[in-house]
Coordinates of N, CA and C in Angstrom, one line a residue:
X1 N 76.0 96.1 65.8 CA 75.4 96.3 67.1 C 74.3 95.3 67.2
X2 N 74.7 94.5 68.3 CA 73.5 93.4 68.2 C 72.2 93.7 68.9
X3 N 70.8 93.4 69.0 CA 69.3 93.7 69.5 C 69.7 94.3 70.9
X4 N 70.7 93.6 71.3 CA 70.6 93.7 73.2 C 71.5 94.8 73.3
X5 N 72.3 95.8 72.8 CA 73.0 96.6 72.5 C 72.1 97.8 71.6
X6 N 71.1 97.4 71.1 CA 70.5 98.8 70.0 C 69.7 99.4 70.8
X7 N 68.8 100.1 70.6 CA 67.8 101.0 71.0 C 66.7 99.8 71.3
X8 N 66.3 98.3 70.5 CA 65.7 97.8 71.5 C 66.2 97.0 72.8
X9 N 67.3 96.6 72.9 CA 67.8 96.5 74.1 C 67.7 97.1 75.6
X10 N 68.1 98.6 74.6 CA 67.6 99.7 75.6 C 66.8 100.1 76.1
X11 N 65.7 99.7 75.1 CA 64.6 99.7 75.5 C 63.9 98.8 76.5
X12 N 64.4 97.4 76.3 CA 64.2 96.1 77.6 C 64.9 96.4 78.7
X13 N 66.2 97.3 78.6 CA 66.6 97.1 80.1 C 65.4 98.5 80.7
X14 N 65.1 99.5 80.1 CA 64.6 100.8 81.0 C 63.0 100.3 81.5
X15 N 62.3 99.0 80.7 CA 61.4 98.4 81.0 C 61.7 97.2 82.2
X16 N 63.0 96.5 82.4 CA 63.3 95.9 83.8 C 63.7 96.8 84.8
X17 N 64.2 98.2 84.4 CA 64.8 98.7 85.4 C 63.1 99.3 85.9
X18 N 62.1 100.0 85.3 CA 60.9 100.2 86.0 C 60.4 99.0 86.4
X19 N 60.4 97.8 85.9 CA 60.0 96.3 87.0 C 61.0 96.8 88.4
X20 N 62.1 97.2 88.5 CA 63.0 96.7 89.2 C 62.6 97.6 90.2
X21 N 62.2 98.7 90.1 CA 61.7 100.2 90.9 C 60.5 99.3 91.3
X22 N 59.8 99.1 91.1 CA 58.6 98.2 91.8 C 58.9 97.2 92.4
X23 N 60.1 96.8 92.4 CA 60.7 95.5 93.7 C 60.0 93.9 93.0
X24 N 60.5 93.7 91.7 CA 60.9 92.7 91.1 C 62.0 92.2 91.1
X25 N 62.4 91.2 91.9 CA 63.5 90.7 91.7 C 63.9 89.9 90.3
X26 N 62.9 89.2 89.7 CA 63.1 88.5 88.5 C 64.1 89.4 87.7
X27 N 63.3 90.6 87.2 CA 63.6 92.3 86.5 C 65.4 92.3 87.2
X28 N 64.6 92.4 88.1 CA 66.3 93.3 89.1 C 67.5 92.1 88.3
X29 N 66.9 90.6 88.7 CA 67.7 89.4 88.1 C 68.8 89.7 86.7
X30 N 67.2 90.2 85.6 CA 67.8 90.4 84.3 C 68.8 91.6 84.1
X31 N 68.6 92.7 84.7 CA 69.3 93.7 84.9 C 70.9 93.3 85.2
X32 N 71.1 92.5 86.2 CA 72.1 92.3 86.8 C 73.3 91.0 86.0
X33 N 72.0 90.1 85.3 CA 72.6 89.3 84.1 C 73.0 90.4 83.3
X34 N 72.6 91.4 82.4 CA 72.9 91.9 81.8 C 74.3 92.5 81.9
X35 N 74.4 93.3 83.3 CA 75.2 94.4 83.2 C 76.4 93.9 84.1
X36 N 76.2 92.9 84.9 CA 77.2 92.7 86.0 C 78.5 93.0 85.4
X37 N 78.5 92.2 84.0 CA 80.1 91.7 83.2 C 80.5 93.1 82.8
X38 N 79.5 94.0 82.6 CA 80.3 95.4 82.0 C 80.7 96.1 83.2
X39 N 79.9 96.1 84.8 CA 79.9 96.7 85.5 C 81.3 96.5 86.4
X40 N 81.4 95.0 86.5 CA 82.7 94.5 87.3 C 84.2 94.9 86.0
X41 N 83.8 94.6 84.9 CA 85.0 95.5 84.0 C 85.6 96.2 84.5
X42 N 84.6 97.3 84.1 CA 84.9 99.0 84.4 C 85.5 99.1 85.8
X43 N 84.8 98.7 86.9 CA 84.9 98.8 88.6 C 86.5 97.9 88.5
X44 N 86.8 97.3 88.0 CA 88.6 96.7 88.2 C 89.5 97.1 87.3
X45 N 89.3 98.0 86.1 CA 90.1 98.7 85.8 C 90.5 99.9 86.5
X46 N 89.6 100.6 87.5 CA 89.8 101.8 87.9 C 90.5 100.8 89.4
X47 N 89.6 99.4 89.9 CA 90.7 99.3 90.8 C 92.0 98.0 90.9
X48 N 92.6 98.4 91.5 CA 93.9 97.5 91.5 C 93.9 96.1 92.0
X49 N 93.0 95.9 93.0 CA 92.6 94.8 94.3 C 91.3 94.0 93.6
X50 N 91.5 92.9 93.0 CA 90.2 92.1 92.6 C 88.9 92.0 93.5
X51 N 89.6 91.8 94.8 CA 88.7 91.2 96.0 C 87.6 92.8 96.2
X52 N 88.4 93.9 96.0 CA 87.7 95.0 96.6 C 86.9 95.2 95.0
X53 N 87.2 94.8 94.1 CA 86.6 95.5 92.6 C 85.0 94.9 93.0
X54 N 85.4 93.4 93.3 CA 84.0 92.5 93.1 C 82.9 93.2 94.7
X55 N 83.8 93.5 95.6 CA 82.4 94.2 96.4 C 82.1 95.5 95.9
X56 N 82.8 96.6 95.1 CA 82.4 97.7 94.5 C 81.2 97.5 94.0
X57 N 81.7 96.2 92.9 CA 80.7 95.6 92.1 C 79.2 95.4 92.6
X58 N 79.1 94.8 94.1 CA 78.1 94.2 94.5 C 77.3 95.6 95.1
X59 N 78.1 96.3 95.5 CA 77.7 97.7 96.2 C 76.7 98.3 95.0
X60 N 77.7 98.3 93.7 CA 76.5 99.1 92.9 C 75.4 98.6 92.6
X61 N 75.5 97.2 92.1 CA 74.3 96.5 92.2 C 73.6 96.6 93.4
X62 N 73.7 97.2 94.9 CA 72.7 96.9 95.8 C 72.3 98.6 95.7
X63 N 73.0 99.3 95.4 CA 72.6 100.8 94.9 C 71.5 100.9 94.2
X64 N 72.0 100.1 92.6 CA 70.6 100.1 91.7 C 69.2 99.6 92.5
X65 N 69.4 98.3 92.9 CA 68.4 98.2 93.5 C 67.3 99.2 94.3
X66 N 67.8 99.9 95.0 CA 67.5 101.1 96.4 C 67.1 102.6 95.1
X67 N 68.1 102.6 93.9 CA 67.6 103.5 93.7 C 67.2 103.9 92.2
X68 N 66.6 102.5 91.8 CA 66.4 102.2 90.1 C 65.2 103.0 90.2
X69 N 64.0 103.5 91.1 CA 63.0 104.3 90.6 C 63.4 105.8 90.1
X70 N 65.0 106.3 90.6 CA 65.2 107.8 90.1 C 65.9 107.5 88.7
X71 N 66.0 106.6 87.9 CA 66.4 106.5 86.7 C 65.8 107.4 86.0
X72 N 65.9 108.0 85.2 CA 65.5 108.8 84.3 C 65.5 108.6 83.0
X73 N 65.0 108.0 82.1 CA 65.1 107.8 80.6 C 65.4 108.8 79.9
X74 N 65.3 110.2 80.0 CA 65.1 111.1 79.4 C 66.6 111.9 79.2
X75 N 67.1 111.1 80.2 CA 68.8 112.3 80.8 C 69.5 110.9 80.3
X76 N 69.0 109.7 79.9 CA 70.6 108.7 79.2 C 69.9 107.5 79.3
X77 N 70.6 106.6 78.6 CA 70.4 105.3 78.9 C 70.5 104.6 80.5
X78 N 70.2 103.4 80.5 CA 70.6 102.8 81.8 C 71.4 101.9 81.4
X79 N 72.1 101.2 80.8 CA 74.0 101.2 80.5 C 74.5 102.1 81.1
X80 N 74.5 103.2 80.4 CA 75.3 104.9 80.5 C 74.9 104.7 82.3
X81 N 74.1 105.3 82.5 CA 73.7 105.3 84.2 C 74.2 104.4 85.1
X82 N 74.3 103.2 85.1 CA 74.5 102.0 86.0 C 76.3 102.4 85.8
X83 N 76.9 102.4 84.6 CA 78.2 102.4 84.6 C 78.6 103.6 85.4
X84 N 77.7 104.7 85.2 CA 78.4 106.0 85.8 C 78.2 105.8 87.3
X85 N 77.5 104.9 87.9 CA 77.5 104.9 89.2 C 78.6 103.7 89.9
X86 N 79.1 103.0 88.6 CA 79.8 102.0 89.0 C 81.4 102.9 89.3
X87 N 81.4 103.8 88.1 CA 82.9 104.3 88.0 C 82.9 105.7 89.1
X88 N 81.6 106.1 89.4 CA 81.7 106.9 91.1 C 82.1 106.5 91.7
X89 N 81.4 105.4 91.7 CA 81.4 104.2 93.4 C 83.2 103.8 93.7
X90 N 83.5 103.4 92.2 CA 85.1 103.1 92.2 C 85.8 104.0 92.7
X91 N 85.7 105.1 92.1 CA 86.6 105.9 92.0 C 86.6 106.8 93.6
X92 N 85.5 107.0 93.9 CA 85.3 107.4 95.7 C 86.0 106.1 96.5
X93 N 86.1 104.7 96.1 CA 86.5 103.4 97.1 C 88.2 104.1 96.7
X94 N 88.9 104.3 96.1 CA 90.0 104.3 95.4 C 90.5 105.8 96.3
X95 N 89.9 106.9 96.1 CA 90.2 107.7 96.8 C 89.9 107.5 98.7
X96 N 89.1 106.7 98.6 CA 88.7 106.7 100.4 C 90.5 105.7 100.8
X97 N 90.9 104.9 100.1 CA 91.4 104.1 100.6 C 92.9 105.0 100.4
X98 N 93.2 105.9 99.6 CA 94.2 107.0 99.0 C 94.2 107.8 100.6
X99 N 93.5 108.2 100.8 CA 93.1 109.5 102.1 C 93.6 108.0 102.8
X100 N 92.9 107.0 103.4 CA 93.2 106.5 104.6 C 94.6 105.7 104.5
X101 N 95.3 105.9 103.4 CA 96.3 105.5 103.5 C 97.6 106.8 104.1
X102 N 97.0 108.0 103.2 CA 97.8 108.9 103.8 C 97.7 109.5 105.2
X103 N 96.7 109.2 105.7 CA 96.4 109.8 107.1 C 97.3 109.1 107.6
X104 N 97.7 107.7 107.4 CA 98.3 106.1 108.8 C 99.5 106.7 108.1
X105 N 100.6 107.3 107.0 CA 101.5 108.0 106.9 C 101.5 109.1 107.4
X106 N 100.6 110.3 107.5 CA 101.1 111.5 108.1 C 100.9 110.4 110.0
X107 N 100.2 109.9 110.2 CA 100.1 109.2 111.7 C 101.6 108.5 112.1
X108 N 101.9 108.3 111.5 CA 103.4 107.7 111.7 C 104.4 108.5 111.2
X109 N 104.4 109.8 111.0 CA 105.1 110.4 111.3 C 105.3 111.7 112.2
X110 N 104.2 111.3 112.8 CA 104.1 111.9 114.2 C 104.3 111.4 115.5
X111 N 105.0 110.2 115.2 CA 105.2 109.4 116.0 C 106.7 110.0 116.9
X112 N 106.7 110.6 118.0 CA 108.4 111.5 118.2 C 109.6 110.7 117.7
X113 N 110.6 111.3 117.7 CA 111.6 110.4 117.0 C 112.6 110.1 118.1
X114 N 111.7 110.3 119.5 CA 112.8 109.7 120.6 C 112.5 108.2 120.9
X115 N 111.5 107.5 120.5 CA 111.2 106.5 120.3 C 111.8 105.1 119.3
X116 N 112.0 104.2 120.1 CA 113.3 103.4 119.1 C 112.2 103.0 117.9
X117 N 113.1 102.6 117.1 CA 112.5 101.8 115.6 C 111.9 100.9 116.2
X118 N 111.1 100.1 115.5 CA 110.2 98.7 115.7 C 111.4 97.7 115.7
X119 N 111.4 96.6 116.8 CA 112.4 95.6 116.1 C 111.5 94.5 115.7
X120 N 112.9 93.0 115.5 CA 112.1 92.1 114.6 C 110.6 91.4 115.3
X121 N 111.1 91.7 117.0 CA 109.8 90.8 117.4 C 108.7 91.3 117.5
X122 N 108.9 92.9 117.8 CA 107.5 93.4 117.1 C 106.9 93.4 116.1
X123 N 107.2 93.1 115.1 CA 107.0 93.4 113.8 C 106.5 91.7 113.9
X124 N 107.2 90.7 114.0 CA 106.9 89.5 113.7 C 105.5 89.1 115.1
X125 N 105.2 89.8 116.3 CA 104.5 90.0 117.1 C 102.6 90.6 116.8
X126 N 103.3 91.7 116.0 CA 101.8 92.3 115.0 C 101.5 91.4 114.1
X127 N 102.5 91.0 113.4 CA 101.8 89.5 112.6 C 101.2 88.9 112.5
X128 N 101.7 88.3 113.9 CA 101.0 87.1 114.2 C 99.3 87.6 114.7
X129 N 99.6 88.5 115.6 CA 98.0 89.4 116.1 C 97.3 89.8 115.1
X130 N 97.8 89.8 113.5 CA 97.1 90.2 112.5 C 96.7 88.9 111.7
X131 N 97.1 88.4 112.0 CA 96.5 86.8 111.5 C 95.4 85.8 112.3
X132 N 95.5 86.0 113.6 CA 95.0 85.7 115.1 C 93.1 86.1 114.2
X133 N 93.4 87.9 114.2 CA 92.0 88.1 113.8 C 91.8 87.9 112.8
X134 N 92.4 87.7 111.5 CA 92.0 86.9 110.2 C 91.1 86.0 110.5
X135 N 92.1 85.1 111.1 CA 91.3 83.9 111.7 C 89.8 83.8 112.3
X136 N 89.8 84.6 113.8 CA 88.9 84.5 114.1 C 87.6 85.6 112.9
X137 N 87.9 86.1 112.5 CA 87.1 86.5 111.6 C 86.2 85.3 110.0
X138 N 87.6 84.9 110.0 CA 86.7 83.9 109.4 C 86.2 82.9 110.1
X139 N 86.0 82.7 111.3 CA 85.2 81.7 112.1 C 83.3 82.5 112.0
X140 N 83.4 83.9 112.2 CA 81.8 84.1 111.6 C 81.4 83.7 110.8
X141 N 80.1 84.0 111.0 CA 79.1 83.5 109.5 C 79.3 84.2 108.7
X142 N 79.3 84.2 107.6 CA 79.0 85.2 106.8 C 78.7 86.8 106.4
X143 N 77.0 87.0 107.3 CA 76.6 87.6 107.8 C 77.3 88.4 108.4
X144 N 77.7 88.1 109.6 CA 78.4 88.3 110.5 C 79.5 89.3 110.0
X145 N 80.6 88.7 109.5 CA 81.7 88.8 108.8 C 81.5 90.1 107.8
X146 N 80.2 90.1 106.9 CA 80.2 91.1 106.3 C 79.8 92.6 106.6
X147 N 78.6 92.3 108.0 CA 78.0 93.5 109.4 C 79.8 94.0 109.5
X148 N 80.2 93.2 110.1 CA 81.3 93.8 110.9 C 82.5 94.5 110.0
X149 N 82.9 93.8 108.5 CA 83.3 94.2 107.5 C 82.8 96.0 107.3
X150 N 81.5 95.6 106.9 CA 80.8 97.4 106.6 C 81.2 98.3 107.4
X151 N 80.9 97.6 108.7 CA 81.1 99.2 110.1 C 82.2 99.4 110.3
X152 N 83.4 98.5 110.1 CA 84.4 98.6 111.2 C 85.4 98.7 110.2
X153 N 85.5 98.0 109.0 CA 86.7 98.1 107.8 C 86.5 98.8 107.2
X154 N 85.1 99.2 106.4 CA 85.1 100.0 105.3 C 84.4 101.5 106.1
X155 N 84.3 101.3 106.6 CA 83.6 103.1 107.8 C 82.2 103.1 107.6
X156 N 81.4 102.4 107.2 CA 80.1 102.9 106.8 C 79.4 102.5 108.6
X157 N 78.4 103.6 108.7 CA 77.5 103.1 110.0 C 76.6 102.3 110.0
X158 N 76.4 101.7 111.0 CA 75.5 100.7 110.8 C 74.2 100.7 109.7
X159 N 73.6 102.1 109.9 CA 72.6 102.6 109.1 C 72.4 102.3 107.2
X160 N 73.8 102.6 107.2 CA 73.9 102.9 105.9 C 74.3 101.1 105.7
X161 N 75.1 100.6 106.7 CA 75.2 99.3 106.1 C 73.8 97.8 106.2
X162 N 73.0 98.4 106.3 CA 71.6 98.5 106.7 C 71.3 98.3 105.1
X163 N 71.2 99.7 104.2 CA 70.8 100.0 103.5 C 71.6 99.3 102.6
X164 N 73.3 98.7 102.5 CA 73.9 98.5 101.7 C 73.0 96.8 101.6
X165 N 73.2 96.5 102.8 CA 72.7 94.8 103.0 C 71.2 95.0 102.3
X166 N 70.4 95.9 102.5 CA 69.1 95.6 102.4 C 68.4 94.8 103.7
X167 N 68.6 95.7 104.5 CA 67.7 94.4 106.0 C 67.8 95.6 107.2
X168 N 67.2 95.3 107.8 CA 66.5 96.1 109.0 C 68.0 96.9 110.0
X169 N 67.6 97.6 110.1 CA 68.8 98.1 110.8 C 68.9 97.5 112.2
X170 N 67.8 96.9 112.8 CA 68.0 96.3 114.1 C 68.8 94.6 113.6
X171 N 68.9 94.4 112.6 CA 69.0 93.1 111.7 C 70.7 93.4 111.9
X172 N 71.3 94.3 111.7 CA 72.6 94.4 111.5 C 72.7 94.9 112.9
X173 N 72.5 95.6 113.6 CA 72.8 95.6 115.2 C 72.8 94.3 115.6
X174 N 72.2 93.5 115.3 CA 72.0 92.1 116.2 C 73.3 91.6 115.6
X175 N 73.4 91.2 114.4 CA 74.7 90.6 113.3 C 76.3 91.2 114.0
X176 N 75.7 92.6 114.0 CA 77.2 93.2 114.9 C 77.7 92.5 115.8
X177 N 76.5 93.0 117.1 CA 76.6 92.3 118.4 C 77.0 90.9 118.6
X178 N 76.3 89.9 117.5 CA 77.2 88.6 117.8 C 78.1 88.1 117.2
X179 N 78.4 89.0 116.3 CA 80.3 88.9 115.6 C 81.0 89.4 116.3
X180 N 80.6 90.5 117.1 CA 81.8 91.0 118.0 C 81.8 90.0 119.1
X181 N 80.5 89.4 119.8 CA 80.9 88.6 121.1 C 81.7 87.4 120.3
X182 N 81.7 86.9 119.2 CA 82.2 85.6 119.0 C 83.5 86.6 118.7
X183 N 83.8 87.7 118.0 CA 85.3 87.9 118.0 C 86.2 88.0 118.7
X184 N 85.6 88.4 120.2 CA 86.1 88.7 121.8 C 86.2 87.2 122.0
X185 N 85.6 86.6 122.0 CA 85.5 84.5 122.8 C 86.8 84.6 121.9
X186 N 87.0 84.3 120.7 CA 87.7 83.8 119.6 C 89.3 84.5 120.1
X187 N 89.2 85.3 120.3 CA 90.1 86.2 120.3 C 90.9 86.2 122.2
X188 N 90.2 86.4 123.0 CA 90.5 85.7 124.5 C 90.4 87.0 124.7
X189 N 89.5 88.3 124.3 CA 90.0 89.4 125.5 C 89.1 89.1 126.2
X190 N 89.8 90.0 127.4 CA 88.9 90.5 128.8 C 88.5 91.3 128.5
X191 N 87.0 91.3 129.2 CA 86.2 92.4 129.5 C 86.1 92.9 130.8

């Protein structure tokens, strides 16, 4: 077991994670050197999708941040802790996307059955209209991209995606509002 692994290790991270509760980024920094590699592990074994492991990833890290002052030294390590919030976080993303997959099946099978099947040009029609917004989606900034990402893909409300980003909640109303106007230009609807 090497220094950064023993009880003194443990001991440096529960001393950056109290930097970190005081809004040290340096601290927060070392923390995040530390743990990212065990954290993104764990978070992509439990899920299947790389793309979605690494924002689990980023989520818990913006979690620790918001909530490294209720750490408790006394109830476990912070290894133990940061993982157990990683393999929640997972395991709730895993089931949220389980539920929203079964709901769009029970939804489509409520569809009446006097209704014809999809033919090829629908299908090859939604395609295209699903690539259309790819597109204009990656014409936002970043910012943008990720506002609209939280509220609208992943269900979270503005509020909480506020809290995920770290920034003002009028900060992400604003980011909304001009992702959505450039995704309406981009996109040609009428209003």
């Amino acid at each position: 077991m090497s220094g950064r692994d023993g009880p003194d290790g443990e001991h440096r991270l529960v001393g950056l994670l109290q930097r970190t509760a005081l809004g040290e980024l340096d601290a927060f920094e070392a923390v995040y050197r530390e743990l990212a590699g065990p954290v993104f592990g764990l978070v992509r074994r439990v899920m299947l999708d790389r793309a979605q492991a690494e924002e689990v990833t980023q989520e818990v890290f913006t979690e620790l941040w918001r909530l490294s002052a209720r750490f408790d030294p006394e109830r476990g390590g912070v290894r133990a802790w940061v993982l157990t919030l990683a393999h929640r976080r997972a395991v709730d993303r895993v089931r949220s996307e389980q539920s929203a997959t079964a709901r769009m099946e029970v939804a489509g099978r409520m569809v009446p059955e006097s209704s014809p099947p999809d033919d090829v040009a629908e299908q090859v029609e939604h395609r295209l209209e699903r690539e259309k917004v790819r597109r204009c989606l990656r014409r936002l900034t970043d910012m943008q991209r990720e506002t609209v990402r939280l509220t609208y893909y992943t269900g979270y409300t503005q509020r909480e995606a506020a809290e995920l980003l770290g920034v003002p909640l009028t900060t992400v109303k604003g980011r909304l509002r001009d992702g959505l106007i450039r995704l309406r230009d981009c996109l040609g609807v009428m209003v």
